Structure formats: C-alpha cells, structure tokens
PDB file of C-alpha atoms in Angstrom:
ATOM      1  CA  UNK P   1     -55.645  12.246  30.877  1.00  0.00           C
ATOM      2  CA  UNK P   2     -55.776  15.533  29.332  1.00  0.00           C
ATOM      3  CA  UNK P   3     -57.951  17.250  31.765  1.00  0.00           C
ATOM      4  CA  UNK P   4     -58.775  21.155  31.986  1.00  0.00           C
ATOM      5  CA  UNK P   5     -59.871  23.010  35.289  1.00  0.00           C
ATOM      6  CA  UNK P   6     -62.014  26.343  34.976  1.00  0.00           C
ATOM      7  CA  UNK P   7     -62.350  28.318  38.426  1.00  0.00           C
ATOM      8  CA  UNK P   8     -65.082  29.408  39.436  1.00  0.00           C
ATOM      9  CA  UNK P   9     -67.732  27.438  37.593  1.00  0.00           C
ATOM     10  CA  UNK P  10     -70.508  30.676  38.074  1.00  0.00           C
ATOM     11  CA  UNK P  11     -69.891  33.628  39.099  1.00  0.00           C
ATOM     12  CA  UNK P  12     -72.194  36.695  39.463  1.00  0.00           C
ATOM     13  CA  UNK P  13     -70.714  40.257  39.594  1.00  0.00           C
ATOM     14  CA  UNK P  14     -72.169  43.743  39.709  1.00  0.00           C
ATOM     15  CA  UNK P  15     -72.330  46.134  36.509  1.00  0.00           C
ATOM     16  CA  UNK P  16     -67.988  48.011  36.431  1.00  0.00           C
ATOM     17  CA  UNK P  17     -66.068  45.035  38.635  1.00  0.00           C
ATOM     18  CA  UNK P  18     -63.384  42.646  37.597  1.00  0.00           C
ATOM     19  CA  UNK P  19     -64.050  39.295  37.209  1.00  0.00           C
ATOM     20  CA  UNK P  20     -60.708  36.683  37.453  1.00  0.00           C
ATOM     21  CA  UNK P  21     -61.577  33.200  35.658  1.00  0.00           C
ATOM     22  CA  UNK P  22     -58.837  30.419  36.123  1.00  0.00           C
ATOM     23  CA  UNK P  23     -58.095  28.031  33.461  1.00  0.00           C
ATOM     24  CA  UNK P  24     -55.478  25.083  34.543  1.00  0.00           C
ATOM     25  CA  UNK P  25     -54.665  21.927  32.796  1.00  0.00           C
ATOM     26  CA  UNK P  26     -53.931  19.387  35.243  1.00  0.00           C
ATOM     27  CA  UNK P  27     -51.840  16.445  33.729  1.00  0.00           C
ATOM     28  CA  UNK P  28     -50.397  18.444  31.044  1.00  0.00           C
ATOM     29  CA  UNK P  29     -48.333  20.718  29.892  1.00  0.00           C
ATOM     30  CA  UNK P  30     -50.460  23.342  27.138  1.00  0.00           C
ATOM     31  CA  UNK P  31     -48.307  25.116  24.815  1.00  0.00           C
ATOM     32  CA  UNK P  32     -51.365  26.522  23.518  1.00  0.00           C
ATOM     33  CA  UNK P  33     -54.962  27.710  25.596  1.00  0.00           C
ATOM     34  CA  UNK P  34     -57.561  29.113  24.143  1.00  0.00           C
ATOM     35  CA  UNK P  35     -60.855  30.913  25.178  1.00  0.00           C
ATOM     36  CA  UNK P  36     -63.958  31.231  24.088  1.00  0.00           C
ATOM     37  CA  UNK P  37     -67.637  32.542  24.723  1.00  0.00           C
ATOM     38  CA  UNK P  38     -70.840  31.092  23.960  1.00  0.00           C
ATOM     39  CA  UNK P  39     -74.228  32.903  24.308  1.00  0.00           C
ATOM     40  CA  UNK P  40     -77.469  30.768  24.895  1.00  0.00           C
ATOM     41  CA  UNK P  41     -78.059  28.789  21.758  1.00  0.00           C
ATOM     42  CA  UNK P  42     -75.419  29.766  19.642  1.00  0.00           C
ATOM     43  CA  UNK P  43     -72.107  28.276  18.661  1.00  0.00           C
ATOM     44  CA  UNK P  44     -68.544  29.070  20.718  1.00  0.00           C
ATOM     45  CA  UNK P  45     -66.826  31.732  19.323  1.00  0.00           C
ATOM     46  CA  UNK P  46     -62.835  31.747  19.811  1.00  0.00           C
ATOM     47  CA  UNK P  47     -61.786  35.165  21.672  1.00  0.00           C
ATOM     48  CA  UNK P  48     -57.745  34.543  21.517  1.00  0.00           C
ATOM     49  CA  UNK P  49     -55.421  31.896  21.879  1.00  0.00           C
ATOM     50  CA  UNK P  50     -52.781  31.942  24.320  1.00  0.00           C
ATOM     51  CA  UNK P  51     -49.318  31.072  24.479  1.00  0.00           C
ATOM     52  CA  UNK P  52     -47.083  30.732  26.975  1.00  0.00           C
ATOM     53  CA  UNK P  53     -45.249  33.475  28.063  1.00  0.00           C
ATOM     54  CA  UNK P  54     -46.231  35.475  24.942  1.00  0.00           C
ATOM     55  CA  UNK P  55     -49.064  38.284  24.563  1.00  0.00           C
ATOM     56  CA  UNK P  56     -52.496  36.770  23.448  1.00  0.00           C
ATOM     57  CA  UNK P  57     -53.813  36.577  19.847  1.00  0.00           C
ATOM     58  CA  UNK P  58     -56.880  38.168  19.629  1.00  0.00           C
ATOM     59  CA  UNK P  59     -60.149  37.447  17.621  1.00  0.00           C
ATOM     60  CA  UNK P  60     -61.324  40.431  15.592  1.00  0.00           C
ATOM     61  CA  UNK P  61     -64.008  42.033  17.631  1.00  0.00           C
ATOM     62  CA  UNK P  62     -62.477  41.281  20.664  1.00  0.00           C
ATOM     63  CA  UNK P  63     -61.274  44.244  23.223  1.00  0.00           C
ATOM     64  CA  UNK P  64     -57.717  43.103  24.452  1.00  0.00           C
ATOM     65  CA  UNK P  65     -57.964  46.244  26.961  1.00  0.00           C
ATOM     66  CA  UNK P  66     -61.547  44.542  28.173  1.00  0.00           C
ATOM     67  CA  UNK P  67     -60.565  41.034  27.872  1.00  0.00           C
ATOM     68  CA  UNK P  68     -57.046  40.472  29.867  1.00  0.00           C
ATOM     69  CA  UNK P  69     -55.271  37.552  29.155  1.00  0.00           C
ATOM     70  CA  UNK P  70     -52.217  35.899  31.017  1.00  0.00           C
ATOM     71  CA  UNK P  71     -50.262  32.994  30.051  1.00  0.00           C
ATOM     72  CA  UNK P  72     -47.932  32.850  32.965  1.00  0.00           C
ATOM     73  CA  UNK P  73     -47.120  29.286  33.145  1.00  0.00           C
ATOM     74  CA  UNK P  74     -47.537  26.072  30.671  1.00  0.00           C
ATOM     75  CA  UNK P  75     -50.458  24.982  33.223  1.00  0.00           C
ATOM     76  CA  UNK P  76     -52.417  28.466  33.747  1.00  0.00           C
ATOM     77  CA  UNK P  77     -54.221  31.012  32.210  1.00  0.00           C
ATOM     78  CA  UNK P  78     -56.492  33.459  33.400  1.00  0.00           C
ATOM     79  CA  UNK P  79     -58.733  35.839  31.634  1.00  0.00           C
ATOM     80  CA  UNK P  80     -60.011  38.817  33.235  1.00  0.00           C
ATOM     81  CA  UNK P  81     -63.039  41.025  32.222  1.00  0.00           C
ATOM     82  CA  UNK P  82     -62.711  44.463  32.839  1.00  0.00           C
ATOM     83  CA  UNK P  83     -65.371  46.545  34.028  1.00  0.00           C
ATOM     84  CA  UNK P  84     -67.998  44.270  32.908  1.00  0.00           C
ATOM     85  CA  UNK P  85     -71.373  44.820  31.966  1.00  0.00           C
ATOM     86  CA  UNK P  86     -74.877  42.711  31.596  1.00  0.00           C
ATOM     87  CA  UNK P  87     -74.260  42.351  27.943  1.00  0.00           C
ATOM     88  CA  UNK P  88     -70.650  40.736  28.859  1.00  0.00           C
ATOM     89  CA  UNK P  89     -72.904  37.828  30.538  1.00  0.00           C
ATOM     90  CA  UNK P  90     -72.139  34.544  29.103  1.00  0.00           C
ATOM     91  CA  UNK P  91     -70.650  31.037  29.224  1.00  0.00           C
ATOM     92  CA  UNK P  92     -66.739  31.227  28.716  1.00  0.00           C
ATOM     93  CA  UNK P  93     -64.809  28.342  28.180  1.00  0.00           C
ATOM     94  CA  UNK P  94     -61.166  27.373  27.910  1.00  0.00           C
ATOM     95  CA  UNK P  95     -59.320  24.756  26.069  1.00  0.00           C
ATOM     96  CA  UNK P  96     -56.009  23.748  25.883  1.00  0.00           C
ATOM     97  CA  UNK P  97     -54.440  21.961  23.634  1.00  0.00           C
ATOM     98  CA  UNK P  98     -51.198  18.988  23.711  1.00  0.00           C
ATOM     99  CA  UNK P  99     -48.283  20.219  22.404  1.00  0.00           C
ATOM    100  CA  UNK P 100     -47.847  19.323  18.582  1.00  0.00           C
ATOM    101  CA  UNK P 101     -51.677  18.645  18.601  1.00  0.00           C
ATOM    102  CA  UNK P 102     -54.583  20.413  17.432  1.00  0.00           C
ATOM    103  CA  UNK P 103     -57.008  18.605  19.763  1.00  0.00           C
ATOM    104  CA  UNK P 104     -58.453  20.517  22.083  1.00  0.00           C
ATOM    105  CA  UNK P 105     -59.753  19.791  25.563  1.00  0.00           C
ATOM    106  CA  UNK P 106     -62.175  22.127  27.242  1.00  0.00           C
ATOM    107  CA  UNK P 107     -62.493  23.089  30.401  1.00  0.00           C
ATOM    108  CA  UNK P 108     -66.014  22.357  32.245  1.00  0.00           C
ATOM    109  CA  UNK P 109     -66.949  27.007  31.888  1.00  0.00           C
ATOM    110  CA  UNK P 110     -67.392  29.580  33.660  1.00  0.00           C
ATOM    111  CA  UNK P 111     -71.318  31.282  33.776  1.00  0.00           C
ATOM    112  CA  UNK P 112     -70.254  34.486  33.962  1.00  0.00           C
ATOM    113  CA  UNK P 113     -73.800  36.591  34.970  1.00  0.00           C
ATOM    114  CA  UNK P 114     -73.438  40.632  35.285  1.00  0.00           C
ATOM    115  CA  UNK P 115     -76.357  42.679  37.042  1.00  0.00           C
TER     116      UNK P 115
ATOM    117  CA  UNK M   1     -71.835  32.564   4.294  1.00  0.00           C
ATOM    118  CA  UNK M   2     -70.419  30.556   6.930  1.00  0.00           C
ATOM    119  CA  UNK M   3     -66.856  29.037   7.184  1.00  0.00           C
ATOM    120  CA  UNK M   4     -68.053  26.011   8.834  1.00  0.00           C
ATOM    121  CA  UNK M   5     -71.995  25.109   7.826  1.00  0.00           C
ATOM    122  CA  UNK M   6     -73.833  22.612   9.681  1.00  0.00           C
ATOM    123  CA  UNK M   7     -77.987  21.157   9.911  1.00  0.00           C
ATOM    124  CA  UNK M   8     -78.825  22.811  12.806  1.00  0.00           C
ATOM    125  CA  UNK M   9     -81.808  19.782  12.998  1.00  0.00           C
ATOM    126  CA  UNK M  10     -82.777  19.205  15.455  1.00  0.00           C
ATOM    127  CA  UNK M  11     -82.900  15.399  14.376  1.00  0.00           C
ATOM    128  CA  UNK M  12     -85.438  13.424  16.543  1.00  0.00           C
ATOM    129  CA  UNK M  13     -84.566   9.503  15.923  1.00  0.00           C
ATOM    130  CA  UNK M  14     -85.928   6.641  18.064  1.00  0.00           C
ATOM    131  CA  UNK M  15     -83.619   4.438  19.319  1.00  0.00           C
ATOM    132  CA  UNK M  16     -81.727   2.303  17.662  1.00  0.00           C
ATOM    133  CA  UNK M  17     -81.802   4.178  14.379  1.00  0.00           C
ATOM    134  CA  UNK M  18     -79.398   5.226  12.444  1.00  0.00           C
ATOM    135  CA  UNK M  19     -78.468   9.012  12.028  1.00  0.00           C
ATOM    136  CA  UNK M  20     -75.999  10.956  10.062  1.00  0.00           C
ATOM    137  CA  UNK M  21     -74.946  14.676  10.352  1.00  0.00           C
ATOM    138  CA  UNK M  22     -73.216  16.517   7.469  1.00  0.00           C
ATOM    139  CA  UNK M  23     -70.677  19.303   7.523  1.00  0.00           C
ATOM    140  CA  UNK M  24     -69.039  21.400   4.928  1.00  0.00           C
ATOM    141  CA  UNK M  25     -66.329  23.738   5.116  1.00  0.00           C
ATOM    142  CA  UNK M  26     -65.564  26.693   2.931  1.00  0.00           C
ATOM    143  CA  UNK M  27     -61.473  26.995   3.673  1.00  0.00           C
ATOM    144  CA  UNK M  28     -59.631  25.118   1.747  1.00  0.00           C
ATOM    145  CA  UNK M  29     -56.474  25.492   3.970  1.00  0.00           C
ATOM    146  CA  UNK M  30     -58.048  23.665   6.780  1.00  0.00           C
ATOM    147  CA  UNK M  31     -56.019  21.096   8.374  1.00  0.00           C
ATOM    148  CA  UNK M  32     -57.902  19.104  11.025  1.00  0.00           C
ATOM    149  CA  UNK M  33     -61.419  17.937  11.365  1.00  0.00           C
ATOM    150  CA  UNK M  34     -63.431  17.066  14.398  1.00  0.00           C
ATOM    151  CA  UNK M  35     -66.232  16.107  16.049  1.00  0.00           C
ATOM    152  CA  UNK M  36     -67.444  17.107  19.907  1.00  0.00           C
ATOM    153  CA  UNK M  37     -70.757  16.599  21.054  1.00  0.00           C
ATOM    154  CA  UNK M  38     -71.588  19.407  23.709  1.00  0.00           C
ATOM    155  CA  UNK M  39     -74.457  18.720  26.362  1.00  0.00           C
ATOM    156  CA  UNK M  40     -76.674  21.300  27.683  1.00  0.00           C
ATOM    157  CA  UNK M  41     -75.098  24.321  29.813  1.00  0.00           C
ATOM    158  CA  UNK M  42     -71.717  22.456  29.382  1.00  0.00           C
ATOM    159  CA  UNK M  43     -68.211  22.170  28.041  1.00  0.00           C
ATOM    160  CA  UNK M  44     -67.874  20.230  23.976  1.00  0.00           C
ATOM    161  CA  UNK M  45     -66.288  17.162  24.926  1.00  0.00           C
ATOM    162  CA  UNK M  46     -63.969  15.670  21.950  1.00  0.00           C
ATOM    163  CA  UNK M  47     -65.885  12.951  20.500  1.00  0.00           C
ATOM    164  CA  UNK M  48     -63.382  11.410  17.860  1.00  0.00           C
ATOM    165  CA  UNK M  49     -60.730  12.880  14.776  1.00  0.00           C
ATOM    166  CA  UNK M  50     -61.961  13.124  11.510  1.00  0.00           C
ATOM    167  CA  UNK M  51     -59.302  11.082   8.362  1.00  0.00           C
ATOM    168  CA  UNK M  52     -59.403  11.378   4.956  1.00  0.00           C
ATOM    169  CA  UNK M  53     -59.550   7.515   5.190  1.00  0.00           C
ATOM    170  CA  UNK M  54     -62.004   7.799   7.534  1.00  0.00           C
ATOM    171  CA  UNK M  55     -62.715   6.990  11.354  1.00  0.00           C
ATOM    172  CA  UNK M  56     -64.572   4.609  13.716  1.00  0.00           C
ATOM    173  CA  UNK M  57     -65.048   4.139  17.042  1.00  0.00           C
ATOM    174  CA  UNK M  58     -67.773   1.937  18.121  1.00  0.00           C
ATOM    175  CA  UNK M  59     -70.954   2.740  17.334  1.00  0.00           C
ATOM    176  CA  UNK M  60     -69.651   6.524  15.434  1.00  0.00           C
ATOM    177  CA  UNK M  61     -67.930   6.765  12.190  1.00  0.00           C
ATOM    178  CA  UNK M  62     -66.316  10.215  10.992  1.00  0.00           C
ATOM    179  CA  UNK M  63     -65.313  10.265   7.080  1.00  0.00           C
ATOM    180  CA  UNK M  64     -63.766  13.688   5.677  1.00  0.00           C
ATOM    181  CA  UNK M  65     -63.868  14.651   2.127  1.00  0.00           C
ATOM    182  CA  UNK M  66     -61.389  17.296   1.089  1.00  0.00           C
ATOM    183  CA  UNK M  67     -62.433  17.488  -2.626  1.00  0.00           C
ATOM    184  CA  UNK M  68     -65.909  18.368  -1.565  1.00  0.00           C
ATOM    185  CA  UNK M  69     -64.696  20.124   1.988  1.00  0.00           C
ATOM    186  CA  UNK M  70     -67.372  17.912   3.232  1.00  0.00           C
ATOM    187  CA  UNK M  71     -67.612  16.253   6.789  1.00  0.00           C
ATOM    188  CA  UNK M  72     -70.028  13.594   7.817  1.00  0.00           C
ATOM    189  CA  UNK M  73     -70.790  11.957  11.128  1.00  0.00           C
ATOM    190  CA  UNK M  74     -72.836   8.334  11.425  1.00  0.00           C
ATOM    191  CA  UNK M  75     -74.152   7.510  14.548  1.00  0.00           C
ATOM    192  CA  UNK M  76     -75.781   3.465  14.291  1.00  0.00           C
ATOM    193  CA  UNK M  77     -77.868   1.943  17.083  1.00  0.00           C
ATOM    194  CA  UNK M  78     -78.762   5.268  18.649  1.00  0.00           C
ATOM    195  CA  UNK M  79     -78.911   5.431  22.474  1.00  0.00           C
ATOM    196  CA  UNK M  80     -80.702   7.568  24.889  1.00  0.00           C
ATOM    197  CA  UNK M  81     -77.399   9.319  25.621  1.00  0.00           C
ATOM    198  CA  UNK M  82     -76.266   9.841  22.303  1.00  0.00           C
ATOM    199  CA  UNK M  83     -78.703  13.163  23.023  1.00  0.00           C
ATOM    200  CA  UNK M  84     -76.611  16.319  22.326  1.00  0.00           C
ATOM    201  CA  UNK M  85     -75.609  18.891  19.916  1.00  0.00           C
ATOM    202  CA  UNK M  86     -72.705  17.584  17.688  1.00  0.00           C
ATOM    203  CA  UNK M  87     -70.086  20.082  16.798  1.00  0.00           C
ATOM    204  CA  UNK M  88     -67.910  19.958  13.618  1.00  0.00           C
ATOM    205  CA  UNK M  89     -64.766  21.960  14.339  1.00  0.00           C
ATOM    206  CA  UNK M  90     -62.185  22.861  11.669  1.00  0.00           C
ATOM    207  CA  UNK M  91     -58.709  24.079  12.468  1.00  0.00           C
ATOM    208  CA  UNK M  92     -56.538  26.309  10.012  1.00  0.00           C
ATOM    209  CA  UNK M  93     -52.803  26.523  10.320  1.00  0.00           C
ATOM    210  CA  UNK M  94     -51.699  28.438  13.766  1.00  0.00           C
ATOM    211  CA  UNK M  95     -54.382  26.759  15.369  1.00  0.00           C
ATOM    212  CA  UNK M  96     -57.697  29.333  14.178  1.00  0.00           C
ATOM    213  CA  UNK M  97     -60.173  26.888  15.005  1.00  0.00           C
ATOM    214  CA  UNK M  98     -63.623  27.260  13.797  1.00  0.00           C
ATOM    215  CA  UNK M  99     -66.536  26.058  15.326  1.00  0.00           C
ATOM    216  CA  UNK M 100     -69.687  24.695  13.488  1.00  0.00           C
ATOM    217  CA  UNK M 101     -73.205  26.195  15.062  1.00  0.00           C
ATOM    218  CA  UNK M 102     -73.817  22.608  16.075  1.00  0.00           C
ATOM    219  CA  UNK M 103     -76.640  19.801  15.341  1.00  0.00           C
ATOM    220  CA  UNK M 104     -79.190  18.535  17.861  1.00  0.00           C
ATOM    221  CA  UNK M 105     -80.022  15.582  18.353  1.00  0.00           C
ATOM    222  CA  UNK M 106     -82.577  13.681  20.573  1.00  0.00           C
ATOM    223  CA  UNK M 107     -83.350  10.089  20.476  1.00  0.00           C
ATOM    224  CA  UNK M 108     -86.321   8.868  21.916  1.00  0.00           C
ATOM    225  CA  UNK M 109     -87.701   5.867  24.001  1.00  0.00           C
TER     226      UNK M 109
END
C-alpha cells in the first residue's frame, strides 16, 4: 500500500517552456503532498506542501509565480515550472502523506533536464 | 548551523559488521523522527519510525533521544544491499519536514 506515481520520470525541455510533472497516489487518499528538489549530491529540500483544494505553502526561496502548484483532487497534484531555465535542472520529487500521519511516501522523481 | 546534522561518512563496512549512524536535531519542537535510506538517482524510501522507547525491525534498530535531540540508527549483520545513503528526517508541527544531508554507506564483499 501507500504507493505514489510521478509522471514523466525524465523529461528534457528547452530554455522558456512549461514543464507539467504529475504526482498521484494510487491506493490512497493524501490530505497532504509535498514536493521537493534535490540537486546532485545534496540533500532534498521541501519547496511547498500541498493541500487539497487549498493554495500551496511555500518554502522561503521558492517562486510561487515560477513554481505552480495544484491540488485539485485528494489523489493529484501537479507542479508546473514556468519558463524554465538550465539552472532549474534537477531531480523533483513528491510525497504524500496518510491522513493523520506524518509519514511520507515518495514518489519514484522526475529528472527534470533544461538546455 | 544545520537544523538536522548528520556524518555525511561515507562509512565503508565489510559485511556482516555492525554500523551505526548518528543524528542530532537543533528544534526542540520536533515531533516525528525517521529514517529513509535513498539509493542512487532515486526516490528515499521510508525505512522505519523513530520512538522515544526505541524501534526494531530486523536487522535495524532506531532509538530517539529528546533530551539530547539525538537520533541514532544500528544496522547489525550488514548486507550487500544495505548500500545507500540513510536519511534522518525530522518533522515540526504542520508537517515542515526537514531533511538530514544523508550518510553513505557501502558494505563490501
């Protein structure tokens, strides 16, 4: 049980585009997603946690205008980077958590590669 | 400083030893205490809850000190697979969860 979805698992964009990335828990219903990033060798950092149909909490240091975040359902959220550039290159991951539980489960990430 | 402090190691062990990684925390309003061990280029997987009066499962045993804000995990009869980074995480109230840089570990043949 308690298994997270990311969609895609890489993608590669050029340098001003969009890029969509799914996060869906499967056999659950999450209250509470959250994102993160995590450059080579280095630790996750949270971004913002999500709640369902509310507006995003974000991390200081993170752009909501950049990074778009939508809770629309208790299975789904998607995070969307905004005219994205090489440095926005990374792995991003989402977790989710059970209701009433701080465990989190993670999806497998998203290799997110700007040229 | 850091709100969540770990070895970064890495810790190279034969198999079949015994290792232990250390954590410490510098919020004293944190509520929940975990491990995840997180293999290269992919997602932390949960790896076990960390108790006051403390943890085990199998061959891992968690044990969380508040007085000291002080985390520890003990890994006995080390396996080839047991290679990974382990992750102490800390959660505050409302869910700010704060990961630790991570420890590597590789166990040899």
């Amino acid at each position: 049980g308690a298994v997270v979805s990311q969609h895609p698992s890489w993608v590669i964009c050029k340098s001003g585009t969009s890029v969509k990335i799914e996060c869906r828990s499967l056999d659950f219903q999450a209250t509470t997603m959250f994102w993160y990033r995590q450059f080579p060798k280095q630790s996750l950092m949270l971004m913002a946690t999500s709640n369902e149909g509310s507006k995003a909490t974000y991390e200081q240091g993170v752009e909501k205008d950049k990074f778009l975040i939508n809770h629309a359902s208790l299975t789904l959220s998607t995070l969307t980077v905004t005219s994205a550039h090489p440095e926005d290159s990374s792995f991003y991951i989402c977790s989710a958590s059970l209701q009433g539980s701080y465990e989190q489960y993670f999806g497998p990430g998203t290799r997110l590669t700007v040229t | 400083r850091k709100e969540v402090e770990q070895d970064p190691g890495p810790f190279n062990v034969p198999e079949g030893a015994t290792v232990a990684f250390n954590c410490t925390y510098s919020n004293s309003a944190s509520q929940s205490f975990f491990w995840y061990r997180q293999d290269c280029r992919k997602e932390p997987k949960l790896l076990m809850s960390v108790y006051s009066s403390g943890n085990e499962d199998g061959r891992f045993t968690a044990q969380l000190n508040r007085a000291s804000q002080y985390i520890s995990l003990l890994i006995r009869d080390s396996k080839l697979s047991d290679s990974a980074t382990y992750l102490c995480v800390v959660t505050r109230r409302g869910f700010k969860t704060i990961f630790g840089a991570g420890t590597r570990l590789f166990v040899k043949a």
